[in-house]
Each structure stands twice: as structure tokens, then as C-alpha cells.
Short mmCIF file of C-alpha atoms in Angstrom, two decimals:
data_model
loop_
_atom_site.label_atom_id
_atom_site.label_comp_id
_atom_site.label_asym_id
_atom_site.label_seq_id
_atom_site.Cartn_x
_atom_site.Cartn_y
_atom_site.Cartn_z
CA UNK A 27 -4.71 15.49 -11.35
CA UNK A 28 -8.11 13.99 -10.70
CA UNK A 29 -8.24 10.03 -10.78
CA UNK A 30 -4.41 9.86 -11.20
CA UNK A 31 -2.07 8.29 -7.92
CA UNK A 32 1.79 10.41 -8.05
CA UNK A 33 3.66 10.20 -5.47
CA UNK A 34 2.84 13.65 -4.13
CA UNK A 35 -0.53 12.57 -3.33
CA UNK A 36 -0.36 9.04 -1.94
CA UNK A 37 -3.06 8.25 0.82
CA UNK A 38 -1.25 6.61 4.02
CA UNK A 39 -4.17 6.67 5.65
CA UNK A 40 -5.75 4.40 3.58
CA UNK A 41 -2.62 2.03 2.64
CA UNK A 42 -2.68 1.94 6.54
CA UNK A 43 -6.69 0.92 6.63
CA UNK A 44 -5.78 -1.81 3.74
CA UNK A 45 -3.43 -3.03 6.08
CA UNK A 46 -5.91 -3.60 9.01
CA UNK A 47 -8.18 -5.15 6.61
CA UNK A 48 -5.84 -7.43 4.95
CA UNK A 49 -5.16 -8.92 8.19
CA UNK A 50 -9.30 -10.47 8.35
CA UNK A 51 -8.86 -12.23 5.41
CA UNK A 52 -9.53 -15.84 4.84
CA UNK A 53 -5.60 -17.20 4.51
CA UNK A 54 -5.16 -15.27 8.15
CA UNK A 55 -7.93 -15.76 10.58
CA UNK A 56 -7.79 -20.09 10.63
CA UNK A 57 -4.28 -19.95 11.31
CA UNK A 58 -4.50 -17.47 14.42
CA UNK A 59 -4.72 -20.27 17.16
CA UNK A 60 -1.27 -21.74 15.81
CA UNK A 61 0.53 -18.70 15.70
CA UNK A 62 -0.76 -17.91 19.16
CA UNK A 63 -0.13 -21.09 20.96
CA UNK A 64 3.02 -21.87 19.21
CA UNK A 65 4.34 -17.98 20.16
CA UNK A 66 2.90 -18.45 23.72
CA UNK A 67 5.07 -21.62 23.76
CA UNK A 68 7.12 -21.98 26.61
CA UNK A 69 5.64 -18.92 28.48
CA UNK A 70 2.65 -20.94 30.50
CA UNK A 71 2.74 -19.73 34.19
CA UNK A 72 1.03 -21.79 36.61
CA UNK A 73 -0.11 -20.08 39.68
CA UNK A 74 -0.71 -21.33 43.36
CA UNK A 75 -4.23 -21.22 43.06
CA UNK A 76 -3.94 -23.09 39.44
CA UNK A 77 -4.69 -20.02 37.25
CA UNK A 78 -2.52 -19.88 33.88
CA UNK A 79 -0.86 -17.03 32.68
CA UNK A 80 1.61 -16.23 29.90
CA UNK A 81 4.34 -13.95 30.49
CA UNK A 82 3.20 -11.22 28.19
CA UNK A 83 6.38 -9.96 27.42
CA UNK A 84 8.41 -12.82 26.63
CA UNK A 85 5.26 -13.87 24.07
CA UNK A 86 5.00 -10.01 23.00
CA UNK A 87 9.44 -10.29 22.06
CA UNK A 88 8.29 -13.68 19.97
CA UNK A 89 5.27 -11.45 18.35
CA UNK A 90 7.56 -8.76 17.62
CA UNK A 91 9.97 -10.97 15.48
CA UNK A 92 7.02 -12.92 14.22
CA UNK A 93 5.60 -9.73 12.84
CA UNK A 94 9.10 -8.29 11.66
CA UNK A 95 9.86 -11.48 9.62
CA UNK A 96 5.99 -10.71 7.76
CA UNK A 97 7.45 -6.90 7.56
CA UNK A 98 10.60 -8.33 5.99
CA UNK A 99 8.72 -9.93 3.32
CA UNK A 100 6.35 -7.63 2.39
CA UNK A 101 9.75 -5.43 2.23
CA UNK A 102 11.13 -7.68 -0.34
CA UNK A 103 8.44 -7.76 -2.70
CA UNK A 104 8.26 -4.07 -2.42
CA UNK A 105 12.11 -3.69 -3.61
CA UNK A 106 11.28 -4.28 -7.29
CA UNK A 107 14.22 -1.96 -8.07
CA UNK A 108 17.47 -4.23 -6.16
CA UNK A 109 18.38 -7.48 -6.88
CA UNK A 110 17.30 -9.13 -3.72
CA UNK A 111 13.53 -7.75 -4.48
CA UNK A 112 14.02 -9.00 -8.62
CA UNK A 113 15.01 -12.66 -6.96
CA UNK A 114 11.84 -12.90 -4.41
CA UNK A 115 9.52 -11.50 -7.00
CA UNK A 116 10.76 -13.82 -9.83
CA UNK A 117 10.28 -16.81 -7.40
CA UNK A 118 7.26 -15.52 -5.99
CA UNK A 119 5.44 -18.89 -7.26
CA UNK A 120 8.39 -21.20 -5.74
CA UNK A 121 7.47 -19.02 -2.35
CA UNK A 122 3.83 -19.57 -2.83
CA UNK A 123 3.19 -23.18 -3.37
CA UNK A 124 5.74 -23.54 -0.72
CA UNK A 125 3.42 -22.00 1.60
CA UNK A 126 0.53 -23.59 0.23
CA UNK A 127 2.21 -26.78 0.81
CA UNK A 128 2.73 -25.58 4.82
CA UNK A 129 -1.08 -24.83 4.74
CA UNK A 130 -1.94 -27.93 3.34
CA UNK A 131 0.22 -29.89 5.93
CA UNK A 132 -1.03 -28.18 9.18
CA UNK A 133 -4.79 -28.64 8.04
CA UNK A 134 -4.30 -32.05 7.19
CA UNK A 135 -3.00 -32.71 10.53
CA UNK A 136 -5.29 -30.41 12.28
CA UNK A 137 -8.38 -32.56 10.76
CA UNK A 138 -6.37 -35.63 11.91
CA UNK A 139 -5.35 -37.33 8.96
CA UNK A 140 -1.83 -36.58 9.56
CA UNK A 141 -0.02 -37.89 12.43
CA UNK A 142 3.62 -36.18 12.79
CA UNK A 143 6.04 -36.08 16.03
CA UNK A 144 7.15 -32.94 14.87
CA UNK A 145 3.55 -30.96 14.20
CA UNK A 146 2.42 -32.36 17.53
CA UNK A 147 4.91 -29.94 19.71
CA UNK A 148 3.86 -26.84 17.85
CA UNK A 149 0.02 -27.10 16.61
CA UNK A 150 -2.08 -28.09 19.62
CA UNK A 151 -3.42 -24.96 20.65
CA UNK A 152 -5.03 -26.12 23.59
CA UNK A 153 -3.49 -26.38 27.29
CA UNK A 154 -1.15 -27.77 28.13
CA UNK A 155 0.97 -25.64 25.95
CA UNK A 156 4.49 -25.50 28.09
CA UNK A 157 6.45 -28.24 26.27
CA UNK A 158 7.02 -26.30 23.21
CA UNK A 159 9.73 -24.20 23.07
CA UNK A 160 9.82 -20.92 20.81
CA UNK A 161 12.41 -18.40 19.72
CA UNK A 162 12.75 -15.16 18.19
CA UNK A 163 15.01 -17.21 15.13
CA UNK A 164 12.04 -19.13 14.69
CA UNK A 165 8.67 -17.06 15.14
CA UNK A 166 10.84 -14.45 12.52
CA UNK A 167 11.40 -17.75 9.91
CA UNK A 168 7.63 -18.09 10.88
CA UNK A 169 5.98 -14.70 10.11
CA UNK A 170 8.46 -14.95 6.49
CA UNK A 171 7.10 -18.17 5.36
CA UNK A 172 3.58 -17.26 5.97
CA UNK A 173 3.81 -14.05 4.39
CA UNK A 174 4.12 -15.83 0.51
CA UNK A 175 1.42 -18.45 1.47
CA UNK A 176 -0.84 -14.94 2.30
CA UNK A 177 0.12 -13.19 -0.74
CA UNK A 178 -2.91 -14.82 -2.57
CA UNK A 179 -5.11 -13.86 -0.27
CA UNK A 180 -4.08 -10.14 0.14
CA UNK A 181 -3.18 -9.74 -3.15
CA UNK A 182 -5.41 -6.90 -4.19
CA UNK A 183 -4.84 -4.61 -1.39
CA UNK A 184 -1.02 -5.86 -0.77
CA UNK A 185 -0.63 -5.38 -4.85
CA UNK A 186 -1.95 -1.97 -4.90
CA UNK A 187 0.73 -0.64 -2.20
CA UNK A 188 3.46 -2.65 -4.19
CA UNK A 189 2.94 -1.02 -7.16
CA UNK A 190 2.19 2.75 -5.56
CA UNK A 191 5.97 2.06 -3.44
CA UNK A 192 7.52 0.85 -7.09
CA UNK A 193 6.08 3.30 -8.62
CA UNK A 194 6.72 6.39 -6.14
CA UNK A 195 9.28 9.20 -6.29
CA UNK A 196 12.17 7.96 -4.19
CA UNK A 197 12.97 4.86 -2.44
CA UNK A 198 12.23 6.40 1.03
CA UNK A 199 8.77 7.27 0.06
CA UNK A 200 8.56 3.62 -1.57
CA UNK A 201 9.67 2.09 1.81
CA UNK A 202 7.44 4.09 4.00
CA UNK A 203 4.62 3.46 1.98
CA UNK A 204 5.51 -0.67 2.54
CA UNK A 205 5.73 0.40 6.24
CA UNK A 206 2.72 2.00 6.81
CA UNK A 207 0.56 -1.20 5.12
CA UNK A 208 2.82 -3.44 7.68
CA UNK A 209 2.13 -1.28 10.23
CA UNK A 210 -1.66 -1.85 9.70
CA UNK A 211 -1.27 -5.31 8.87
CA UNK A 212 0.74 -6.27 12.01
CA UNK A 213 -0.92 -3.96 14.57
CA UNK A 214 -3.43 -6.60 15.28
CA UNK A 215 -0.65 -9.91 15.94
CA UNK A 216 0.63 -7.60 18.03
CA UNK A 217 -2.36 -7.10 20.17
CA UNK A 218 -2.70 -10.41 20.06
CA UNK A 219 0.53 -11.02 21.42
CA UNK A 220 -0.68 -8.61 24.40
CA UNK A 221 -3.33 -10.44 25.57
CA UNK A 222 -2.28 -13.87 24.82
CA UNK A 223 -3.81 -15.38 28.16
CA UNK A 224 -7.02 -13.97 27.80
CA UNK A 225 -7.37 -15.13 24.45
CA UNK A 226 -5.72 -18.88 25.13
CA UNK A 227 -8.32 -18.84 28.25
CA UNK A 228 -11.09 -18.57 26.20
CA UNK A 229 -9.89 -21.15 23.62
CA UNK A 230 -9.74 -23.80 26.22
CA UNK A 231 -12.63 -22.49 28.70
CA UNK A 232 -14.35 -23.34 25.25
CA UNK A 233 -12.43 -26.37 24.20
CA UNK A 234 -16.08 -28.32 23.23
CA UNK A 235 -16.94 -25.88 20.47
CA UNK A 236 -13.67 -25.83 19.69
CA UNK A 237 -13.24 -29.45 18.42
CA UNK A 238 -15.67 -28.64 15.48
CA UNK A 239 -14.27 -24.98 14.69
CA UNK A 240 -10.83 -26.75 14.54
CA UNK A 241 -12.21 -29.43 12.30
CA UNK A 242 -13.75 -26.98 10.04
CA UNK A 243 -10.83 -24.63 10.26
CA UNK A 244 -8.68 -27.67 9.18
CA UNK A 245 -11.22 -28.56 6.81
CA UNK A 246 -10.66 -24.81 5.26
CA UNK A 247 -6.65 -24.79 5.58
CA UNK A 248 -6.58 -27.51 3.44
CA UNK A 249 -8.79 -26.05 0.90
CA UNK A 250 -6.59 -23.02 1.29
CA UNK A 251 -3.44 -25.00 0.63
CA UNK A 252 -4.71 -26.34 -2.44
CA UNK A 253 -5.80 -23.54 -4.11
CA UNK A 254 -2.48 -21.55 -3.22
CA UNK A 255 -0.48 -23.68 -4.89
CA UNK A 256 -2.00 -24.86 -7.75
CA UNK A 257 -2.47 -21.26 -8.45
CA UNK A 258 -6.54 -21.22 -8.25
CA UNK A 259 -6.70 -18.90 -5.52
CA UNK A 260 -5.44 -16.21 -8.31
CA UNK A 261 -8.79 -16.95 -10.48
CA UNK A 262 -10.56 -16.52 -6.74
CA UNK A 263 -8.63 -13.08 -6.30
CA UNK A 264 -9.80 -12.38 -9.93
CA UNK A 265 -13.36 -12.99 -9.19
CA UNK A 266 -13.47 -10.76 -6.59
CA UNK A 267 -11.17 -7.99 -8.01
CA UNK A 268 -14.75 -7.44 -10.15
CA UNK A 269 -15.80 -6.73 -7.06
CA UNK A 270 -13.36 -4.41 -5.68
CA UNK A 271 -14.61 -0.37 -5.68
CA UNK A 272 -11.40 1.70 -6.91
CA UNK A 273 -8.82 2.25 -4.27
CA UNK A 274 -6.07 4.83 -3.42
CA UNK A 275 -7.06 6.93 -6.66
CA UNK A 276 -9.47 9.22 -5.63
CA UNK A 277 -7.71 10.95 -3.02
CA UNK A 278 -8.65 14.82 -5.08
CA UNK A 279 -11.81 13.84 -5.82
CA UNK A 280 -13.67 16.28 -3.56
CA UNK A 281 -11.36 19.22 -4.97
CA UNK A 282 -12.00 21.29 -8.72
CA UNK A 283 -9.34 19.91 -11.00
CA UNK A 284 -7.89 23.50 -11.24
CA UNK A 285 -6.95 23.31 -7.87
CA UNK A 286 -5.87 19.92 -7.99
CA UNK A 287 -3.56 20.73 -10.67
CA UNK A 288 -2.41 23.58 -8.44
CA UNK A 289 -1.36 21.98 -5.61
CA UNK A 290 0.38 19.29 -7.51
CA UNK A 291 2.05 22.21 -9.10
CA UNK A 292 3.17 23.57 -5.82
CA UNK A 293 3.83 20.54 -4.07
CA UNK A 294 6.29 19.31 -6.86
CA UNK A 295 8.15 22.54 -6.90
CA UNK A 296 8.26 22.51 -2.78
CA UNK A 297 9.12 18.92 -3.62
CA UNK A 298 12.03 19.97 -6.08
CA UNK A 299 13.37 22.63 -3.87
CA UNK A 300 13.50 20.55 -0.54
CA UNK A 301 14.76 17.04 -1.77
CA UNK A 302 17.54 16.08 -4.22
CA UNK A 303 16.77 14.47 -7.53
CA UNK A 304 14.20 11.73 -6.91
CA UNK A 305 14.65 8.29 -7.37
CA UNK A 306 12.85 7.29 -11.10
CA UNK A 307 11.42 3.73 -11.85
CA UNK A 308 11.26 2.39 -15.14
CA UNK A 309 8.56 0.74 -16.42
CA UNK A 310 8.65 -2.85 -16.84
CA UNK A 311 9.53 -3.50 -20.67
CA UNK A 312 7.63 -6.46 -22.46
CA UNK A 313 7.37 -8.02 -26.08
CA UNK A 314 3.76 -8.22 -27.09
CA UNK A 315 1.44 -8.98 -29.75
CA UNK A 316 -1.46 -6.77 -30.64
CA UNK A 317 -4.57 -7.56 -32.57
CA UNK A 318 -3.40 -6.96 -36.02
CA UNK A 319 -0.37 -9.11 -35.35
CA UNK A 320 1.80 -6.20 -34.79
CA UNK A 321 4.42 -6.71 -32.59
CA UNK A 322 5.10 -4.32 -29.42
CA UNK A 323 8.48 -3.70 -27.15
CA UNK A 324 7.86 -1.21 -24.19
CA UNK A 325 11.45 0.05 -24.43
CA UNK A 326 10.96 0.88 -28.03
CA UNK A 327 8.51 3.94 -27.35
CA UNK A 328 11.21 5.74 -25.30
CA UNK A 329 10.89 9.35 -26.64
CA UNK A 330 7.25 9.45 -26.38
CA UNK A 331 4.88 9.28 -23.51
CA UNK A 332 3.13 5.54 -23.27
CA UNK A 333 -0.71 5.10 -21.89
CA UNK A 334 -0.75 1.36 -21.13
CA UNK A 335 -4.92 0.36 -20.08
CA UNK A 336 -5.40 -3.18 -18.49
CA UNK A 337 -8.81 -3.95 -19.13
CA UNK A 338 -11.45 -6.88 -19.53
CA UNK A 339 -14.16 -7.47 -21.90
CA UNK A 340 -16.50 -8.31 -18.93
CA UNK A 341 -15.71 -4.92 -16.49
CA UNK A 342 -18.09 -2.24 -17.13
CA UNK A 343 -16.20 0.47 -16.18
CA UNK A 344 -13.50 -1.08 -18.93
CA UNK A 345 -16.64 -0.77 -21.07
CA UNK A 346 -17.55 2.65 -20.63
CA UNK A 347 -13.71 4.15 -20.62
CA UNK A 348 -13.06 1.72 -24.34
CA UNK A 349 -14.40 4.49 -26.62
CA UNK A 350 -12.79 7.76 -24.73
CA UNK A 351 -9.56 5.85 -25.36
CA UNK A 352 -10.73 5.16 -29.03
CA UNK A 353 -11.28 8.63 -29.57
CA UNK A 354 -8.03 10.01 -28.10
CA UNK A 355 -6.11 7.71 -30.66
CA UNK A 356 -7.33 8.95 -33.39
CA UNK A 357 -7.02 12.32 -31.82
CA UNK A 358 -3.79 11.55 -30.77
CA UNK A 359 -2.41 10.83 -34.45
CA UNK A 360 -2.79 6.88 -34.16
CA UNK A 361 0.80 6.46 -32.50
CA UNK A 362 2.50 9.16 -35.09
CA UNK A 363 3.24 11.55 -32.27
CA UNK A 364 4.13 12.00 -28.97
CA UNK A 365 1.18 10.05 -27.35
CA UNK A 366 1.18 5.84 -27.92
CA UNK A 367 -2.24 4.39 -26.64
CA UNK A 368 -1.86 0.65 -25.87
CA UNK A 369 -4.66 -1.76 -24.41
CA UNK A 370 -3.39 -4.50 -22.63
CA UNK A 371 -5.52 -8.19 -22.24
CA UNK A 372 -5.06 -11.11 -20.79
CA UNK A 373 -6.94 -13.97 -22.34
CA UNK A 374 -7.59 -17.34 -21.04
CA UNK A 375 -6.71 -20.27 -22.87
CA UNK A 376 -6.34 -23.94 -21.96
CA UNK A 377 -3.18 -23.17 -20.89
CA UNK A 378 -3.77 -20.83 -19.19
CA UNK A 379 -7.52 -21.13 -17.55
CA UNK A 380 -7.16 -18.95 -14.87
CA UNK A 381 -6.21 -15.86 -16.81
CA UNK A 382 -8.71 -12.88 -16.09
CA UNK A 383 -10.01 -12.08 -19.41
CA UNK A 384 -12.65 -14.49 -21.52
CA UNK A 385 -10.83 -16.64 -24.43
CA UNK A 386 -8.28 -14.61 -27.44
CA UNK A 387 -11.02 -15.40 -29.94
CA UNK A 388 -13.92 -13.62 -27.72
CA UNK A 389 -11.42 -10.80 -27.29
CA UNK A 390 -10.99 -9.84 -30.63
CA UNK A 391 -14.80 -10.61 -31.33
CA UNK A 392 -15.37 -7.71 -29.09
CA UNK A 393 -13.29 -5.71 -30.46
CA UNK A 394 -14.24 -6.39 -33.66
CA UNK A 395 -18.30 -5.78 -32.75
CA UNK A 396 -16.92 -2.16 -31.31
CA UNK A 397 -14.31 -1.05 -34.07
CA UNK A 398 -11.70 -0.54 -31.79
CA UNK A 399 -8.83 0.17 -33.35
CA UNK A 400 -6.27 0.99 -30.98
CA UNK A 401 -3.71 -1.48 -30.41
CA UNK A 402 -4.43 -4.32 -27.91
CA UNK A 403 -1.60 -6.78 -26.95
CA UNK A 404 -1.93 -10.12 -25.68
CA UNK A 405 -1.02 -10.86 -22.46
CA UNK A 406 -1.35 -14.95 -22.54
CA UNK A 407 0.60 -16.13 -19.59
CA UNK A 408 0.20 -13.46 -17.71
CA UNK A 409 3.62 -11.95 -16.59
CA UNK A 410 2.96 -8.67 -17.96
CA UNK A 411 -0.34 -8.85 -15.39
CA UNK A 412 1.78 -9.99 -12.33
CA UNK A 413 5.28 -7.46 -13.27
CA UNK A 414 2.44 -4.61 -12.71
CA UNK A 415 0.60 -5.93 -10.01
CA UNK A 416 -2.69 -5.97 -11.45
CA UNK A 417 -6.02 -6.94 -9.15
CA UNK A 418 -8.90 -5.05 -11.08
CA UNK A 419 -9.86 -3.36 -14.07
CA UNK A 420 -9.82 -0.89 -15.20
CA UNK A 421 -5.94 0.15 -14.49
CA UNK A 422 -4.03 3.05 -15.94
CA UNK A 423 -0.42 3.63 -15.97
CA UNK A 424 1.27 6.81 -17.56
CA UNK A 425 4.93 6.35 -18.35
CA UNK A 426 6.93 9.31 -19.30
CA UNK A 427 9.23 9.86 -22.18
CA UNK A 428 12.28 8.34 -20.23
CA UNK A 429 10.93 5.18 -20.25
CA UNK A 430 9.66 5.85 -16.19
CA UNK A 431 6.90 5.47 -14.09
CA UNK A 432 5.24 8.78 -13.98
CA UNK A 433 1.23 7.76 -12.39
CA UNK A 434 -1.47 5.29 -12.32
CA UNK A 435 -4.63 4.87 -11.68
CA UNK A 436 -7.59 2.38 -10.82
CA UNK A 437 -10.74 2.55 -11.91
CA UNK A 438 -12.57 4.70 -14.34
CA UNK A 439 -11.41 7.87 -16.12
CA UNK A 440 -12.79 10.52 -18.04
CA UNK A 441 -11.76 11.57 -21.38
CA UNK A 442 -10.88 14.71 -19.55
CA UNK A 443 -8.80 12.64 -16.68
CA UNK A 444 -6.82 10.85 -19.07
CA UNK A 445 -6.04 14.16 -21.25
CA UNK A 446 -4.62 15.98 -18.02
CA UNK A 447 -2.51 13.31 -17.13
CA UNK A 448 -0.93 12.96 -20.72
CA UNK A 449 -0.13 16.46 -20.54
CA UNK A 450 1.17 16.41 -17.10
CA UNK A 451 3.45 13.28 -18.48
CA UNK A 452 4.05 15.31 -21.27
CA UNK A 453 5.25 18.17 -19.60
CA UNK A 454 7.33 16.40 -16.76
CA UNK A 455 9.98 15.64 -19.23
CA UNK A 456 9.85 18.36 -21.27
CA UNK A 457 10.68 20.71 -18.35
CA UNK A 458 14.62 21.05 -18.28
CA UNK A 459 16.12 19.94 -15.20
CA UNK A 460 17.71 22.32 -12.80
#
């Protein structure tokens, strides 16, 4: 189905590009001269002649657990369906603002208001580097820790995969989809890790113009750390999410929705026939409040198939998708039937400033100017936002009768989009199981 994401027609390709992107972003690229030198640690070599080299593979063995302990967390917050993934994604704050303490710390010191004993035998970056010792223990507690204090920073690509591996078919497609982003994400540490002389060469051939890049990199760590853990790198991440062109939905676009619908068609039932009963996901239940004052549990609406649309009064594409949902309400029996229709916003307040939406009393003004009716619950704090990883607007989800994720989407869609996949939702659960 055109516009929708199942899990028969995930893009790996492009969670794996995400991946490689995710790893220029600006919580990443200051810190790459600490992870290097402290990695390289006690592998200086000092030839005859005076030349320095670092034995590549005992640095690449520190990379490799470096990377695996940013794997293992980006594991974790994928495993929304265990206990250990429920824990880390509940504390996912406490994680965060203790990484955007670390931040804070190493680019205090690395501006040189910070003088600590400790700091000093892992930051300096430039030679000599061979009284710092590292270990596999330590470069894997490394990668772990920095991995929440990146989240921020990532969030809208790293959210997307989250929620296409929580959302997917079966656990193994869920965990593969996780892998492949790592896989991207890490490929250039490792590389790193590779040529670790040439690149510590350079750093010190070009220790003058280094003094101010490490200032300024300090200068920007320490921003960094701020805004990670008082939480205003999320209103950053929401400013740009305006930004952000639709991602990892458009994967049929080039092909005629009848033979879209086709090859989903043929793909489940190869799907059915090859693999035992997948692995479902329910949808995360919440309590909400709509516009009328009517209140609204998730978990209640079992029995029928739920369209849940997070949206914002200022994203056009929110804009232009308002009054196809409008009509199929009303089309749709106003919640009678099978279909429920529910808009989902999340105001700001002085509470909560940072939310993504404009204030509860401009929200219903809008609504109010534009006679929708449909219900529209308030998010207020947020949760409902973070439970389903949202990082732009407009996004779709489609959850069957069961109570299950059944698609999503991000982005725009059509009357005509939204109709086939309420169908196909429709239709998933009606079809006995063999």
C-alpha cells in the first residue's frame, strides 16, 4: 500500500544510509579526537627513526567493543517488547542527562576551566598519548554511555528505525532492522579505528590550528551538554523535524497501487507459508483527553481498527491531510463502526515549553476556525509523543482490531492512501487464521 511502512516492505538500504548519516551529526563529530586518542591509548609505537605508529589491531579490538557497547544500546531501546528494553526506555531521561552531564564535563575541561587528575590521562588527544591505558571493559562502557548522550541528536533518524523494529512482524526482523542502522552508524568508528595513525598524525602535525578547533569544540560540547540535559535539544530536534522530507515511507512510490497491493498480497502469503506465526506488537495504550472533554483509552477500541494522526497546527502537510481525515469521519460513521479516527496534539504550555505544538488554547482555536470535528486528544507532557517515537509531522499509525501494530507512515497521505490502508487493517484481522 502506497505511503504505508509494513514490515514486508521495510527499506534496509535506507535504515542503513540513516545510519551513515547519523554518525555526522553535531553530538558525534567534536567528540571524535577523544574517542580516538583515548582508544589509541596505550598502542603508541615509537620507531628507530622516531616515526609513531599505533598498532592497528590492538586499537581496531578497542574500536570493535567501543562500537559493540553503541550497538548494545541502540539494541536496548529497540526491545520495546522485554523488560530490559521497558527499563532503558522508561529511564531514557536518567540515561540522557547523564550523558549530557559527561558532555558537559569533558568540554569544560577541554576549554580549560576544569582541571581533573583523572580527565587528564584520557582527553589529551595530542602526542604523547602512551600513558593511558585502555581496555575492551572500558571502550564497551564507553561506546554505551555515549550512545544516550547521542540519542538527542539522532533522534529523528534513530526514532524512525525504533519504531519500524517495534513495530515489525517478528522480533528477528525487529533486530535486524536495529542492526543494519548500527551497522551504518558504526562503519565509520571503525574506519577510524583502521587508520588511527594517520589520523592522530595529522592532529598533531597540525597541533597550532588545533588549539582553537579544540577551544571551539569545547566551547560546543558544553553547549551540547546543556541542552541534552535540560531537555532543550528535544525543542532543537523539533525545529528541525519541520524540516525533515518523509523517510522510509515511500519505498512503492514509483509502482501503480494495484500492483503494490499485489505484491503485498503475495509477499504476505509467501510470508505466511514460509515463517511461523509472526511476532505481533501492541500498540502503546494511553488515557487522553479530546477537545470536547471526552475522555479516550487506546485499549478500549479493541474490536475496531484505530487511525491515530500526530499532527501540528504549524506543518503544512498536517494542513493539507486535516480535511481528508475530516471527511473520512463522517464517512466513517463518526466512531459508530469499525473505523475510530483520532488526532493526536501535543501542546506547549509553561510546563511544558518545549512541546512541539503551539499553546492548548491556539489548538483548539484552529480547530475551531476549520470545524474539525474529529476527536483530538491532548498530549501535554508528551509521553504519548516519546512511547511512539515521534520526530515529524505528519505521522500515521494503523492499529488493527487486536489492539496491534499493523503500519505507519510519515508524511502526507491521500484520502485514497489512508482508505487502502484501513481496509488492509480491516481485512488483516478479519481473515481467519490458518
Amino acid at each position: 500500500m502506497q505511503g504505508l511502512t509494513p514490515t514486508e516492505s521495510i527499506s534496509f538500504i535506507l535504515v542503513f544510509l540513516e545510519g551513515i548519516l547519523s554518525f555526522f551529526s553535531p553530538c558525534v563529530i567534536p567528540l571524535i579526537p577523544i574517542y580516538i586518542s583515548y582508544l589509541a591509548g596505550n598502542a603508541k609505537q615509537v620507531a628507530e627513526d622516531g616515526t609513531i605508529t599505533f598498532h592497528r589491531k590492538k586499537v581496531f579490538f578497542h574500536t570493535l567493543f567501543f562500537v559493540l557497547g553503541i550497538s548494545f544500546a541502540f539494541f536496548i531501546l529497540g526491545m520495546s517488547f522485554t523488560a530490559l528494553g521497558t527499563f532503558f526506555q522508561s529511564n531514557q531521561l536518567l540515561f540522557t542527562r547523564i550523558g549530557g552531564i559527561l558532555i558537559l564535563i569533558l568540554g569544560l575541561y577541554q576549554v580549560g576551566l576544569l582541571d581533573i587528575k583523572f580527565l587528564q590521562r584520557e582527553r589529551k588527544f595530542q602526542i604523547p598519548l602512551g600513558d593511558r591505558e585502555a581496555n575492551p571493559l572500558l571502550a564497551f562502557a564507553m561506546g554505551f554511555t555515549f550512545s544516550f548522550a547521542w540519542t538527542p541528536c539522532v533522534g529523528p533518524a534513530l526514532s524512525s528505525v525504533l519504531i519500524l523494529a517495534s513495530g515489525t512482524g517478528s522480533s528477528l526482523t525487529g533486530n535486524l532492522l536495529v542492526l543494519v542502522y548500527s551497522l551504518g552508524f558504526v562503519i565509520p568508528f571503525l574506519l577510524l579505528g583502521l587508520f588511527t595513525t594517520q589520523v592522530l598524525n595529522f592532529l598533531n602535525v597540525h597541533k597550532k590550528f588545533l588549539k582553537y578547533t579544540v577551544k571551539a569544540g569545547g566551547i560546543l560540547l558544553i553547549l551540547i551538554g546543556i541542552m541534552t540535559f535540560t531537555g532543550w535539544m528535544n525543542g532543537v530536534t523539533k525545529y528541525l523535524s519541520k524540516f525533515t522530507p518523509p523517510a522510509l515511507t515511500r519505498e512503492e512510490e514509483n509502482l501503480p497501487p494495484e500492483e503494490s497491493d499485489t505484491a503485498s498480497e503475495s509477499d504476505s502469503a509467501e510470508n505466511s507459508e514460509a515463517k511461523e506465526e509472526p511476532v505481533k506488537t501492541p500498540a502503546f495504550d494511553f488515557t487522553l483527553t479530546d477537545q470536547f472533554g471526552n475522555e479516550h483509552t487506546l485499549s478500549d477500541y479493541k474490536g475496531k481498527v484505530v487511525f491515530l494522526n500526530f499532527w501540528a497546527t504549524w506543518c503544512p502537510p498536517c494542513q493539507m491531510e486535516m480535511p481528508d481525515i475530516e471527511e473520512i469521519y463522517q464517512e466513517f460513521d463518526k466512531n459508530e463502526g469499525d473505523i475510530v479516527i483520532l488526532g493526536i496534539s501535543n501542546p506547549s504550555s509553561a510546563e511544558y515549553p518545549d512541546n512541539a505544538d503551539k499553546s492548548k488554547e491556539e489548538v483548539l482555536a484552529y480547530l475551531e476556525d476549520n470545524k474539525y470535528t474529529f476527536p483530538i486528544v491532548f498530549d501535554e507532557t508528551g509521553e504519548v509523543l516519546q512511547d511512539y517515537f515521534i520526530s515529524a509531522f505528519p505521522t500515521s499509525f494503523f492499529i488493527d482490531k487486536e489492539g496491534n501494530f499493523f503500519g505507519y507512515a510519515t508524511g502526507l497521505m491521500t484520502k485514497s492512501q489512508i482508505y487502502q490502508a484501513l481496509e488492509q487493517a480491516l481485512a488483516a484481522t478479519e481473515q481467519p487464521s490458518e
